[in-house]
Short mmCIF file of C-alpha atoms in Angstrom, two decimals:
data_model
loop_
_atom_site.label_atom_id
_atom_site.label_comp_id
_atom_site.label_asym_id
_atom_site.label_seq_id
_atom_site.Cartn_x
_atom_site.Cartn_y
_atom_site.Cartn_z
CA MET A 1408 182.44 228.00 229.85
CA SER A 1409 185.04 227.06 227.39
CA ASP A 1410 188.13 225.61 227.55
CA ASN A 1411 190.61 227.80 225.61
CA SER A 1412 193.86 225.09 226.07
CA ALA A 1413 194.77 223.62 222.25
CA PRO A 1414 193.58 219.99 221.07
CA PRO A 1415 195.20 217.37 221.79
CA ALA A 1416 197.50 215.85 218.97
CA LEU A 1417 195.83 213.24 216.87
CA PRO A 1418 195.30 210.03 216.96
CA VAL A 1419 193.96 209.55 220.17
CA THR A 1420 191.18 207.60 222.18
CA PHE A 1421 188.99 208.26 224.66
CA ARG A 1422 187.36 205.64 226.86
CA PRO A 1423 186.29 205.15 230.97
CA SER A 1424 189.75 203.65 231.54
CA ARG A 1425 188.02 203.23 235.03
CA THR A 1426 185.14 202.15 234.47
CA ARG A 1427 186.70 199.74 231.42
CA ALA A 1428 189.08 198.36 234.44
CA VAL A 1429 186.52 197.17 236.87
CA LEU A 1430 184.48 195.51 234.47
CA LEU A 1431 187.19 193.81 233.26
CA ILE A 1432 188.29 192.62 236.13
CA GLY A 1433 185.24 191.46 237.43
CA GLY A 1434 184.35 189.44 234.42
CA ALA A 1435 187.44 187.52 235.35
CA ALA A 1436 186.89 187.74 238.89
CA ILE A 1437 183.23 186.46 238.35
CA PHE A 1438 184.70 183.65 235.37
CA VAL A 1439 187.27 181.86 237.89
CA VAL A 1440 185.21 181.88 240.55
CA ILE A 1441 182.08 180.07 238.91
CA THR A 1442 184.76 177.61 237.22
CA THR A 1443 186.48 177.09 240.64
CA VAL A 1444 183.04 176.15 242.16
CA ALA A 1445 182.19 173.57 239.02
CA LEU A 1446 185.12 171.78 239.28
CA LEU A 1447 185.03 171.97 243.36
CA LEU A 1448 181.45 170.68 244.03
CA GLU A 1449 182.04 166.47 243.18
CA GLN A 1450 178.27 166.14 242.99
CA LEU A 1451 178.06 167.66 239.61
CA SER A 1452 177.87 165.78 236.34
CA PRO A 1453 180.06 166.44 233.48
CA GLY A 1454 177.05 168.22 232.11
CA GLU A 1455 176.53 170.09 235.01
CA ARG A 1456 180.22 171.08 234.82
CA THR A 1457 180.00 172.79 231.50
CA SER A 1458 177.07 174.82 232.31
CA PHE A 1459 178.54 176.83 234.91
CA VAL A 1460 181.47 177.41 233.45
CA PHE A 1461 179.35 178.14 230.13
CA THR A 1462 177.43 180.24 232.31
CA ALA A 1463 180.68 182.11 233.61
CA ALA A 1464 181.85 182.56 230.17
CA LEU A 1465 178.48 184.26 229.18
CA LEU A 1466 178.65 186.77 231.89
CA PHE A 1467 182.28 187.65 230.83
CA GLY A 1468 181.17 188.24 227.01
CA VAL A 1469 178.71 190.86 228.35
CA LEU A 1470 181.23 192.53 230.79
CA LEU A 1471 183.89 192.38 227.57
CA LEU A 1472 180.56 194.06 225.59
CA LEU A 1473 180.45 196.70 228.08
CA ALA A 1474 183.84 197.18 228.24
CA ARG A 1475 183.84 198.07 224.52
CA PRO A 1476 182.38 201.52 224.21
CA LYS A 1477 185.09 204.20 222.90
CA VAL A 1478 185.64 207.45 220.86
CA VAL A 1479 188.59 207.26 218.60
CA ALA A 1480 189.41 210.94 216.99
CA ASP A 1481 192.47 211.20 214.12
CA GLU A 1482 192.36 212.47 210.82
CA THR A 1483 189.86 211.35 208.84
CA GLY A 1484 187.13 211.47 211.75
CA VAL A 1485 185.58 210.38 214.73
CA THR A 1486 185.18 206.62 215.29
CA VAL A 1487 182.57 205.86 217.92
CA VAL A 1488 182.41 202.35 219.01
CA ASN A 1489 179.90 201.56 221.48
CA ILE A 1490 178.87 198.18 223.12
CA ALA A 1491 176.46 196.83 220.25
CA SER A 1492 178.07 198.94 217.19
CA SER A 1493 180.58 201.14 215.47
CA ARG A 1494 180.13 204.62 213.25
CA HIS A 1495 182.98 206.61 211.48
CA LEU A 1496 181.78 210.49 211.35
CA GLU A 1497 183.88 212.82 209.03
CA TRP A 1498 184.95 215.88 210.99
CA ALA A 1499 182.14 218.31 208.99
CA GLU A 1500 179.28 215.54 210.30
CA ILE A 1501 179.60 216.94 213.99
CA LEU A 1502 177.80 219.84 214.47
CA GLN A 1503 178.52 220.00 218.69
CA VAL A 1504 179.82 217.74 220.98
CA ASN A 1505 177.74 217.59 224.62
CA LEU A 1506 178.23 216.40 227.82
CA ARG A 1507 175.42 218.03 230.10
CA PRO A 1508 174.80 218.18 233.86
CA GLY A 1509 173.34 214.37 234.36
CA ASP A 1510 173.81 213.60 230.98
CA PRO A 1511 174.93 209.68 231.25
CA TRP A 1512 177.68 210.16 228.08
CA VAL A 1513 178.66 212.70 226.24
CA PHE A 1514 175.94 212.91 222.57
CA LEU A 1515 177.53 214.65 219.16
CA ASN A 1516 175.36 216.65 217.57
CA LEU A 1517 174.89 215.60 213.60
CA SER A 1518 174.60 217.22 210.70
CA ASP A 1519 172.02 215.28 209.67
CA GLY A 1520 169.91 216.46 212.37
CA THR A 1521 170.27 212.86 214.87
CA SER A 1522 172.51 212.99 217.96
CA LEU A 1523 174.69 209.94 218.30
CA PRO A 1524 175.77 208.82 221.99
CA ALA A 1525 179.11 208.31 222.54
CA LEU A 1526 179.18 205.79 225.39
CA GLY A 1527 183.56 205.82 225.34
CA ILE A 1528 183.35 209.60 227.13
CA GLN A 1529 181.05 209.06 230.24
CA PRO A 1530 181.03 210.35 233.87
CA GLY A 1531 180.22 207.60 235.70
CA ILE A 1532 183.69 206.68 237.98
CA ALA A 1533 185.63 208.98 237.03
CA LYS A 1534 183.48 212.78 236.17
CA GLN A 1535 186.46 215.07 236.37
CA ARG A 1536 188.16 212.77 233.50
CA ALA A 1537 185.00 212.59 231.37
CA ILE A 1538 184.79 216.43 231.27
CA GLU A 1539 187.57 216.73 230.10
CA ASP A 1540 187.80 214.14 227.83
CA ALA A 1541 184.79 216.04 226.10
CA ARG A 1542 186.25 219.25 225.82
CA ALA A 1543 188.91 217.87 224.08
CA LEU A 1544 186.98 216.62 221.57
CA ARG A 1545 184.81 219.62 221.45
CA ALA A 1546 188.38 221.51 220.60
CA LEU A 1547 188.76 219.18 218.00
CA ALA A 1548 185.89 219.25 216.42
CA GLU A 1549 185.97 222.78 216.49
CA ALA A 1550 189.28 222.66 215.57
CA ARG A 1551 188.57 220.98 212.63
CA ALA A 1552 185.25 222.13 211.49
CA ILE A 1553 184.41 222.75 207.48
CA GLY A 1554 183.26 225.94 206.71
CA GLU A 1555 183.57 229.69 208.65
CA PRO A 1556 186.41 230.13 210.87
CA HIS A 1557 185.90 229.08 215.21
CA GLY A 1558 184.45 226.03 213.92
CA ARG A 1559 181.50 227.71 212.75
CA ARG A 1560 179.37 226.09 209.71
CA ASP A 1561 178.01 227.81 206.43
CA GLU A 1562 174.46 228.15 207.79
CA HIS A 1563 173.24 229.04 203.49
CA GLN A 1564 173.71 225.64 202.78
CA GLY A 1565 170.49 223.28 201.34
#
């Protein structure tokens, strides 16, 4: 099924906002609770208190990394920021934007024959939003494709 609406204006950032909010609020709450417990337990030594706070900071850091994914589309292409990596793609490199039922996130099929997961669009908590974002990114990729009209690439390239 195709969505005939016009692609969004550039630049545009796609990210799982609800998931991000849950991770950031949860991480902050965990940090505050563990740090408070460390400070309130009188029998802990200064080293033990420090280890509690360090553990809380480590947990918060992991949740920050999990909240990092996003997909940024601009005139030059798409930047996919995943948990531990970031990659910029030219528009011509993106052949297809896929979000099939059951997929944990969008996959970009690339001109080099590989597929790149784009964790910034994921149907976890907000399925309808992810579907809308995937359609918008697909419309952008098709509108900016280099080659034949309607986003089709020249199949005769070597």
